[in-house]
XYZ file of C-alpha atoms in Angstrom:
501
model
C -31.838 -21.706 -11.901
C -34.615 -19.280 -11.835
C -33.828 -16.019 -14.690
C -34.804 -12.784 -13.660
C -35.360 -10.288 -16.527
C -34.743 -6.986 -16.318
C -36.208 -4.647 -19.192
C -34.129 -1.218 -18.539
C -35.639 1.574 -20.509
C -34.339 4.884 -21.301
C -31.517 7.002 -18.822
C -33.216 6.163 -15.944
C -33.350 2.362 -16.537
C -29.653 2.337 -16.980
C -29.173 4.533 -14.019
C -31.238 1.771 -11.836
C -29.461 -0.913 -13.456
C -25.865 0.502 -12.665
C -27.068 0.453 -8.762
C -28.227 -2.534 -8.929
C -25.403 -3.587 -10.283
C -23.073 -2.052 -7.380
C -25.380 -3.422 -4.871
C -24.954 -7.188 -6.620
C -21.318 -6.541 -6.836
C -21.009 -6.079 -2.688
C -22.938 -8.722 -2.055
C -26.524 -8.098 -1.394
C -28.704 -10.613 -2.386
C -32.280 -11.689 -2.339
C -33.743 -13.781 0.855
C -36.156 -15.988 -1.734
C -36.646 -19.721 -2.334
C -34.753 -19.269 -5.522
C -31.655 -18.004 -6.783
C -31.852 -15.651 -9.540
C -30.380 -15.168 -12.623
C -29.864 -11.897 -13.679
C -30.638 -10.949 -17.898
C -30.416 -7.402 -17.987
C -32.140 -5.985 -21.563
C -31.477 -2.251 -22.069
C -33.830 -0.718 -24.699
C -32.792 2.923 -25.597
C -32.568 4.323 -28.840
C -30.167 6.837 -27.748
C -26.638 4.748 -27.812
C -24.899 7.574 -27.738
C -26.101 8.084 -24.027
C -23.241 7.997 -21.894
C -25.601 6.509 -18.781
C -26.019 3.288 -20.878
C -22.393 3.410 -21.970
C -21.477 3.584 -18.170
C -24.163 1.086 -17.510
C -22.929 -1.429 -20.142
C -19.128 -0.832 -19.563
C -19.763 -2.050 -15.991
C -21.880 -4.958 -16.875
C -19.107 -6.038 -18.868
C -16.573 -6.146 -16.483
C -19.063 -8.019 -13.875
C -19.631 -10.549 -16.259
C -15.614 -11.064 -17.053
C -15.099 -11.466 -12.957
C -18.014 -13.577 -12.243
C -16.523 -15.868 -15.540
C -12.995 -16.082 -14.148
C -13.480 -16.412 -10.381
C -16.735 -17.877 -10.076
C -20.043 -17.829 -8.321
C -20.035 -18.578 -4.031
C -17.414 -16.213 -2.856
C -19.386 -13.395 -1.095
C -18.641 -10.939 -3.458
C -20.058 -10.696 -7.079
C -22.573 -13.716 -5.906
C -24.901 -13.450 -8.340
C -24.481 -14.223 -12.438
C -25.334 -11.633 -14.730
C -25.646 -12.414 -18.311
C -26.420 -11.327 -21.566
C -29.378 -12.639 -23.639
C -27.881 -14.605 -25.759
C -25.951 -16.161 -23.197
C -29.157 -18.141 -23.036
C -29.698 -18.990 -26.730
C -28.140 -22.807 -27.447
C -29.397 -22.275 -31.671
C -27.702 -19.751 -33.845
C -29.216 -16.257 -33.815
C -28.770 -12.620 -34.701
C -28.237 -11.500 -31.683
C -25.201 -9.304 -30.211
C -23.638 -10.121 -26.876
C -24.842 -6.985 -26.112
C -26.616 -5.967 -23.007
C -28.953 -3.299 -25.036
C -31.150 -3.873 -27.471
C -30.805 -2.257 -30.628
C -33.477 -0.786 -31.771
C -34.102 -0.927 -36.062
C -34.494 2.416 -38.373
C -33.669 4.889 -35.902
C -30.403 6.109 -35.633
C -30.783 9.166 -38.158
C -34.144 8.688 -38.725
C -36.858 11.002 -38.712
C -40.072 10.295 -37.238
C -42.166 11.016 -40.289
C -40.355 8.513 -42.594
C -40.236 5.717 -40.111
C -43.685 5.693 -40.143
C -43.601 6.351 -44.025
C -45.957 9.580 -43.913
C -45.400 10.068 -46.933
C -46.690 7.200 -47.949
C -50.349 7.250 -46.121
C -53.474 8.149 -48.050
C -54.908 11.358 -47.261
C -57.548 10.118 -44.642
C -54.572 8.825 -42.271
C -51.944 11.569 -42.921
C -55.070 13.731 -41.065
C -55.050 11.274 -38.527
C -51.523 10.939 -38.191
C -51.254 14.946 -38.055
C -53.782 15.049 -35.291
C -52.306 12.371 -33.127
C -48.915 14.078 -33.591
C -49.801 17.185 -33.915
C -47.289 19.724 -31.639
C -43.804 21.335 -31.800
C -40.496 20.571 -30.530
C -37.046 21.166 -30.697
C -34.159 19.599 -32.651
C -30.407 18.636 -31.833
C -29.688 21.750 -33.236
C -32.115 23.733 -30.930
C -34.635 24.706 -33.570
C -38.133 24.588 -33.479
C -40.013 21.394 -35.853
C -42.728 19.576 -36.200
C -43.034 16.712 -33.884
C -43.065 14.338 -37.281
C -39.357 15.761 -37.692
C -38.228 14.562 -34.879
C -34.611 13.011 -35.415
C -35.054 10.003 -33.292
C -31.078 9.000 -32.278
C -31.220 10.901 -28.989
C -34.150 9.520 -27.891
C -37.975 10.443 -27.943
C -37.052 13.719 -26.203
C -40.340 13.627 -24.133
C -42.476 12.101 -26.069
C -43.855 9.553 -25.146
C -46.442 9.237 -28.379
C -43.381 9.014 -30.589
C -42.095 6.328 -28.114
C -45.031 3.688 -28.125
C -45.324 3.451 -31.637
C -41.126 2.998 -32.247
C -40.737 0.661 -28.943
C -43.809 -1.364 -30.409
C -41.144 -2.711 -32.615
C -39.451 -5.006 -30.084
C -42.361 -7.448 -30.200
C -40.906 -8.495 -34.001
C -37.386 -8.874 -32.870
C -34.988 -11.470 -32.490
C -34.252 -10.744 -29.024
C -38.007 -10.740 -28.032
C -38.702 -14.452 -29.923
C -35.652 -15.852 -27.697
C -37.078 -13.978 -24.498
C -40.024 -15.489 -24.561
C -38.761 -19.025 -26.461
C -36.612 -19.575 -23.220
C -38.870 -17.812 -20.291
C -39.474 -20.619 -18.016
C -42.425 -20.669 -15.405
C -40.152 -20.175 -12.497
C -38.632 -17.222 -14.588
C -39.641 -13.675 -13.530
C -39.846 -9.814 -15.048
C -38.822 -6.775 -14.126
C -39.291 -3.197 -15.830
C -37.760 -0.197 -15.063
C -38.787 3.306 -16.115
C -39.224 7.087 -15.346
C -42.904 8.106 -16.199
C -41.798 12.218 -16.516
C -40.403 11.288 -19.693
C -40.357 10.105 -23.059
C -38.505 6.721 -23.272
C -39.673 5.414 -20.611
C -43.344 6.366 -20.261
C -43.811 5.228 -23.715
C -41.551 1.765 -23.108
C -43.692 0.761 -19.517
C -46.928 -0.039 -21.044
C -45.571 -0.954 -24.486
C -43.205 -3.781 -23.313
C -45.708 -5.007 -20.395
C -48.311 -5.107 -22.987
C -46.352 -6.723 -25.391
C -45.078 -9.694 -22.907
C -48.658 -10.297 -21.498
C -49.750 -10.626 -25.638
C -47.172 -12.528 -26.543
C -48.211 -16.023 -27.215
C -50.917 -13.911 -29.412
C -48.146 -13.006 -31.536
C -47.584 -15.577 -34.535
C -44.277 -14.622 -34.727
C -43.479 -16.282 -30.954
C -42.877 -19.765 -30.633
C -42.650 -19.866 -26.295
C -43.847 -21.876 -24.142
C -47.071 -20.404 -22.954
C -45.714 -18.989 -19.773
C -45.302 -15.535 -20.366
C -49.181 -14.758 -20.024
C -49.094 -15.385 -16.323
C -45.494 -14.730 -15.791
C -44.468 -13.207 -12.693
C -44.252 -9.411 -13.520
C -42.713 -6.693 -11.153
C -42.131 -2.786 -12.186
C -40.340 0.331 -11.019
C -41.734 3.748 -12.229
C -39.880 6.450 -11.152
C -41.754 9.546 -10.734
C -39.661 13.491 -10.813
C -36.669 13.219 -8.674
C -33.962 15.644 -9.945
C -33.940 18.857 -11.328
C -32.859 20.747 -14.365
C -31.523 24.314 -15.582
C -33.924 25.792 -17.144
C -33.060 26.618 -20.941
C -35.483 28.209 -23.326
C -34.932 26.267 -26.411
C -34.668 22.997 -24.958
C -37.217 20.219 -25.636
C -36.677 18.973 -22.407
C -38.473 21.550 -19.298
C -38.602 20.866 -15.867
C -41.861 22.502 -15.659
C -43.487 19.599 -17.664
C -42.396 16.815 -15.379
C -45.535 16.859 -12.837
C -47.809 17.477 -16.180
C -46.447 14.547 -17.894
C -46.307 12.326 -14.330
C -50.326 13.230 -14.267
C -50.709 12.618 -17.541
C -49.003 8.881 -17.359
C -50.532 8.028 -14.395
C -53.672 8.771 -15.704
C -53.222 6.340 -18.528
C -51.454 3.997 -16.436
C -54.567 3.944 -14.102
C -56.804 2.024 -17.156
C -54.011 0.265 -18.778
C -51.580 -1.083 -16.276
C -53.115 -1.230 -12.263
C -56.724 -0.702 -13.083
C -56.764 -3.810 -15.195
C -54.365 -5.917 -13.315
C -51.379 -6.390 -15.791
C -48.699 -6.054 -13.288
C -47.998 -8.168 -10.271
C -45.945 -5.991 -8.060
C -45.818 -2.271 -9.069
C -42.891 0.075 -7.019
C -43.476 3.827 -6.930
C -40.494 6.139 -6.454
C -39.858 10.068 -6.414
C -38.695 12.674 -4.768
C -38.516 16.640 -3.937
C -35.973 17.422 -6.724
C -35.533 21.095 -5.305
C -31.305 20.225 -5.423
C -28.226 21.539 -7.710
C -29.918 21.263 -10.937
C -29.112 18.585 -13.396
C -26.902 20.314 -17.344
C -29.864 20.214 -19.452
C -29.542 18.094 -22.139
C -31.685 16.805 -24.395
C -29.435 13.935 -25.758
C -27.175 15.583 -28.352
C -24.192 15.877 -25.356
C -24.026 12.619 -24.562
C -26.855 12.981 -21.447
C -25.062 11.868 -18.058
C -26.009 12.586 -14.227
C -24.329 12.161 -11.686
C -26.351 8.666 -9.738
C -28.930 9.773 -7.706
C -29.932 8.096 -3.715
C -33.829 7.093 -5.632
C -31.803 5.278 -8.068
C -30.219 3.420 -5.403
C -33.201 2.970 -3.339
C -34.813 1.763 -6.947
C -32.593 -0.600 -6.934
C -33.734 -2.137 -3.601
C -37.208 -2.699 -5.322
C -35.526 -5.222 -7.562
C -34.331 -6.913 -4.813
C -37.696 -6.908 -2.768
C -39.403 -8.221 -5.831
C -37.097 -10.949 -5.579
C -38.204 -11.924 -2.538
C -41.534 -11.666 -2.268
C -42.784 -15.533 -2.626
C -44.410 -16.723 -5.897
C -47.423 -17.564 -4.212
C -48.067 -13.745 -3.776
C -47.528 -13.368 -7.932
C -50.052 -15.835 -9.339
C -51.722 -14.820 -12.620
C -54.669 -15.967 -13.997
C -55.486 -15.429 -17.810
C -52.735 -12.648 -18.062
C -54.524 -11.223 -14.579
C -52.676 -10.296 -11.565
C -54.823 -12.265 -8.548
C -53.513 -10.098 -5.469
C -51.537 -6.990 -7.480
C -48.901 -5.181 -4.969
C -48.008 -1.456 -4.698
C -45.440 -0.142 -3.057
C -43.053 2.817 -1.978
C -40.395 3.578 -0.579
C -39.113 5.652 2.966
C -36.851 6.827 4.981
C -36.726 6.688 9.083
C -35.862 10.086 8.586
C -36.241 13.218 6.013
C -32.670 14.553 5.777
C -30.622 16.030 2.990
C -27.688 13.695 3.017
C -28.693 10.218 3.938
C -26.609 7.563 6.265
C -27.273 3.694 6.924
C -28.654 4.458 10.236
C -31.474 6.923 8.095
C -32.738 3.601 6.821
C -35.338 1.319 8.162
C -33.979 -1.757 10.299
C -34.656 -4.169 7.478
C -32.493 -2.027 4.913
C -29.965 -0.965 7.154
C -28.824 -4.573 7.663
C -29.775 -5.480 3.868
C -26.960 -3.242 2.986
C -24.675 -1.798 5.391
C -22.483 -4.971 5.824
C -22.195 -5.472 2.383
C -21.359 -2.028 1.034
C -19.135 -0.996 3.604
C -16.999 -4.371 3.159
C -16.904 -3.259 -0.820
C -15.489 0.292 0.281
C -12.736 -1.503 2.385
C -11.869 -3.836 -0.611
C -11.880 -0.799 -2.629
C -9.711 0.946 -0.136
C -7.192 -1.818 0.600
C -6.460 -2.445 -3.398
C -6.691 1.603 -4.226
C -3.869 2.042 -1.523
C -1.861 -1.001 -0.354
C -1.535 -4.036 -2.460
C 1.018 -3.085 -4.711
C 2.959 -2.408 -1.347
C 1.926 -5.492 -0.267
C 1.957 -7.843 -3.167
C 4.526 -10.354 -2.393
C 5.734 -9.467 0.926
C 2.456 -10.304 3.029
C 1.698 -14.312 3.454
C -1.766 -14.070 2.336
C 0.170 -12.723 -1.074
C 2.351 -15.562 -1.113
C 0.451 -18.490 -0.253
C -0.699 -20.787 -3.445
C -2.235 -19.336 -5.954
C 0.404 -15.998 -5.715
C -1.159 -12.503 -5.662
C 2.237 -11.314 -6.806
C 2.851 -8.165 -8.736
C 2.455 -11.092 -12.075
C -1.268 -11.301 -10.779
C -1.359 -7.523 -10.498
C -0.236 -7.091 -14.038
C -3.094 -9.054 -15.293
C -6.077 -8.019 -17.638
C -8.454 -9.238 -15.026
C -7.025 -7.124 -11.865
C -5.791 -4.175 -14.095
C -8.822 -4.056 -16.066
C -11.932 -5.966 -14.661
C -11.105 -5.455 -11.623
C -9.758 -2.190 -11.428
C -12.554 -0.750 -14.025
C -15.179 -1.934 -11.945
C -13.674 -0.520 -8.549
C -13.356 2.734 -9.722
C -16.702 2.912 -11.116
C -18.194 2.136 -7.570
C -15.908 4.887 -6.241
C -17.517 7.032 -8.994
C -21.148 6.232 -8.048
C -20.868 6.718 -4.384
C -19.183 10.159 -4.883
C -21.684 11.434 -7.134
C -24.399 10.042 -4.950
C -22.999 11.794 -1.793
C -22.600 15.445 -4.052
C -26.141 15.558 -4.975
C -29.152 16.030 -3.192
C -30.645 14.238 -2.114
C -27.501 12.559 -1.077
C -26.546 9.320 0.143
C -23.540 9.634 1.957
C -22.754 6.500 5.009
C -19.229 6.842 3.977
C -15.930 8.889 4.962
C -13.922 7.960 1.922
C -11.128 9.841 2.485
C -10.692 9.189 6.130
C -8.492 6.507 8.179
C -9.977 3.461 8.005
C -11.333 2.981 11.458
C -13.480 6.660 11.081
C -14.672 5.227 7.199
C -18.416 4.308 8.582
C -20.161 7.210 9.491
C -22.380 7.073 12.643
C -19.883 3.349 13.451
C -17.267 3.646 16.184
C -14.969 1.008 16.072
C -15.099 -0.958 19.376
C -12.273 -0.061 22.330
C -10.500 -2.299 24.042
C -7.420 -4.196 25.694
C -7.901 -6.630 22.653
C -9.498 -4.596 19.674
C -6.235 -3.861 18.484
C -5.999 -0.712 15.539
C -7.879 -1.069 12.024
C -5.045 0.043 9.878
C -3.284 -1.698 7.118
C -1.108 -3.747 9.113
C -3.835 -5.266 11.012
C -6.024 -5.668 7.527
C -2.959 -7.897 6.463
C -2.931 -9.509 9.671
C -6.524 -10.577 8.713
C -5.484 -11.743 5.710
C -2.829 -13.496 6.314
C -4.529 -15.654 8.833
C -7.729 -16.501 6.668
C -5.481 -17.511 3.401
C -3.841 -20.374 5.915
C -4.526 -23.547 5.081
C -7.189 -22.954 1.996
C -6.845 -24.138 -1.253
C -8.044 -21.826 -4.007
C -9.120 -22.829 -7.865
C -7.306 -19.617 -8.856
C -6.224 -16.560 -7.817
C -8.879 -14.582 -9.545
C -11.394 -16.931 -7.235
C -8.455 -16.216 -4.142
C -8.924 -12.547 -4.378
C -12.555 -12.588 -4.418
C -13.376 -14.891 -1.311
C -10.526 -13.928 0.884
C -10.795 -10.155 1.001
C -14.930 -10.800 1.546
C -13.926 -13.050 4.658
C -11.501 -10.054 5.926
C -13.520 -7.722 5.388
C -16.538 -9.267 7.172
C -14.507 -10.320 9.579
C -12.970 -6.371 10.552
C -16.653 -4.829 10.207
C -18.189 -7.186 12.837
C -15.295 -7.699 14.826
C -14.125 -4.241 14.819
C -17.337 -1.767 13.644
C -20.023 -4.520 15.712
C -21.691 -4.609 12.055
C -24.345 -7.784 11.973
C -24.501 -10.071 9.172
């Protein structure tokens, strides 16, 4: 099986890789020759950031339910793995999704690069190149060499290249490229208005096209020409302004320039990406809590985070034919963006393009009912329903388990989580009445009227159920869960809501 991997950088990378995560979890999946693999790599030297925390948490829990129900049952259709998931030989690797980066968790700039250290000629140098002011964790004013380096690179993308350089030398590089295969692919996702990830773009996509230049890899000579997509995500939220932060909203369009600029030599003017995906947005909404790093750093999910998360997806299906390399040299590079039909300020399913609109809509709106049905009637119905009872049981036992109470359960709520805070901000995305009956839960859907339509309530949902469990045999009731309630619910959305699939 073709591996697709995914190189998250900083909080937006783990933002992007949450929604894609969601949009995995209900379903979507790419229209390509091959199926895909998913190795998610999150490189962030803040690991107190409670986006990659989120991120990770729910990564986790998609791995445990793919590993107990399986692969082929409509939802959770596609296997995400860590790294060394891959790795047959011993390593040093975690079975973490992020990479940990060396020397920087309480760290200073200065003595990571061992200023102190440097003959005179190159401490100039070094002052020069890093020459500026900034402002701590405790909101005073340094020297950009002072820089404490645990809550990231705090807009800095200098300080960034030089410590993300480091992930050439690591273990989990030498096994990336050891077991990249030539049907394997890349994907990179970054903001460019920051520090993280404008630094970690270039450095990583550099890095990957040098690699079998690097005496420390032993791969198989197919990363030069591999197959390399990217996301850069340009402004798209705001900030409160705060005078002693580091971080300033009036900096973001300076710093996009500035990237862009570089970016315009180093990555599209000479080729090194295949298929490049632009992405911002008016970020004129309810500013973002400033914060640097030191408070843990989470927003609320964001629609261009979602619609990022799309560009995966299209990457994945454009054909490899339309990707060839040639000496590290993209032959027919790709840039894209993306729209909406139309420019409002809380986005619906029918806002979308035809193409998207059907990409998604069936999918995410049969998650919401499985979210629904579990949130607020299978402990009623656990047991008494025949869909419960038929072999394997989803009895109360079942609901007791670490995999419903936990995996399950964890992950459910978290999707809950995302669409709400995607819906509150603004640009929202909002296709969903969460709260209301279930035939009114689409918004802009009418559920079709008839002498033989028959009510979308609970009772008919079990109905559903019920008659779809008949007769089927079932490896377990982890696997039970999974495939039946994706039948239902595909079943009630184009049966009921005329939803195509």
């Amino acid at each position: 099986m073709a591996r697709l991997f995914i190189f998250a950088i900083g909080g937006t990378g783990s933002r992007v890789l949450k929604s894609l995560t969601m949009l995995l979890a209900a379903g979507v999946r790419a229209n390509s020759k091959h199926e895909f693999e998913i190795v998610p790599i999150i490189i962030d030297p803040h690991k107190s950031n409670e986006d990659l925390k989120r991120t990770e948490r729910l990564l986790g829990n998609y791995q445990a339910i793919v590993d107990h129900a399986g692969l082929g049952n409509g939802f959770f259709n596609t296997r995400i793995v860590t790294l060394n998931k891959l790795v047959s030989s011993e390593n040093r690797m975690s079975g973490s999704f992020a990479f940990s980066l060396q020397q920087v968790a309480g760290q200073k700039f200065r003595d990571y690069i061992d200023f102190n250290q440097l003959d005179a000629a190159n401490k100039a140098l070094t002052d020069i190149l890093f020459s500026g002011q900034s402002i701590n964790k405790r909101h005073e004013q340094i020297d950009l060499l002072d820089i404490e380096m645990d809550i990231g690179f705090v807009g800095n993308p200098n300080i960034g290249s030089v410590v993300l350089n480091q992930f050439k030398d690591s273990e989990e590089f030498k096994e990336f490229a050891s077991n990249f295969n030539a049907e394997d692919r890349v994907f990179i996702i970054s903001s460019i208005f920051g520090g993280t990830g404008a630094a970690g773009f270039p450095t990583i996509l550099k890095n990957i096209r040098d690699a079998m230049n690097n005496r420390n890899i032993d791969g198989k000579g197919f990363l030069q020409d591999a197959k390399i997509g990217a996301l850069t995500a340009m402004p798209y939220f705001n900030i409160e302004k705060e005078a002693d932060s580091p971080i300033q909203k009036s900096d973001f369009i300076a710093k996009t320039k500035a990237a862009l600029y570089y970016y315009k030599d180093n990555v599209t003017g000479n080729n090194s990406v295949n298929a490049l995906y632009y992405i911002g947005d008016d970020y004129s909404g309810k500013p973002y809590k400033n914060d640097p790093g030191d408070n843990g750093q989470q927003n609320d999910a964001h629609f261009v985070e979602f619609a990022a998360a799309l560009a995966i997806i299209d990457f994945m299906e454009i054909p490899d034919a339309d990707l060839e390399c040639d000496g590290g040299k993209a032959i027919r590079p790709v840039y894209k963006e993306f729209a909406t039909r139309n420019d409002v300020t809380d986005i619906a399913f029918s806002d979308f393009e035809d193409y998207t609109q059907r990409k998604t809509e069936l999918p995410l709106s049969q998650f919401v009912l499985f979210k629904r049905f579990l949130d607020e009637h299978i402990s009623t119905a656990a047991g008494k329903e025949a869909w419960s009872n038929d072999a394997p049981e989803l009895d109360q036992k079942f609901l007791d388990d670490r995999f419903y109470r936990t995996n399950i359960s964890e992950f459910l709520h978290a999707f809950g989580e995302w669409l709400r805070e995607m819906s509150n901000n603004k640009r929202g995305f909002a296709p969903f009445n969460l709260n209301a009956p279930l035939d009114a839960i689409i918004k802009n859907r009418n559920v079709n009227k008839g002498w033989f339509t028959g009510k979308v309530d609970y009772a008919m949902y079990d109905s559903k159920l019920s008659k779809l469990s008949k007769g089927k045999s079932y490896s377990s009731a982890q696997q039970k869960l999974v495939q039946l309630f994706f039948e239902a619910t595909e079943d009630i959305l184009t049966s009921k809501f005329g939803l195509k699939n």
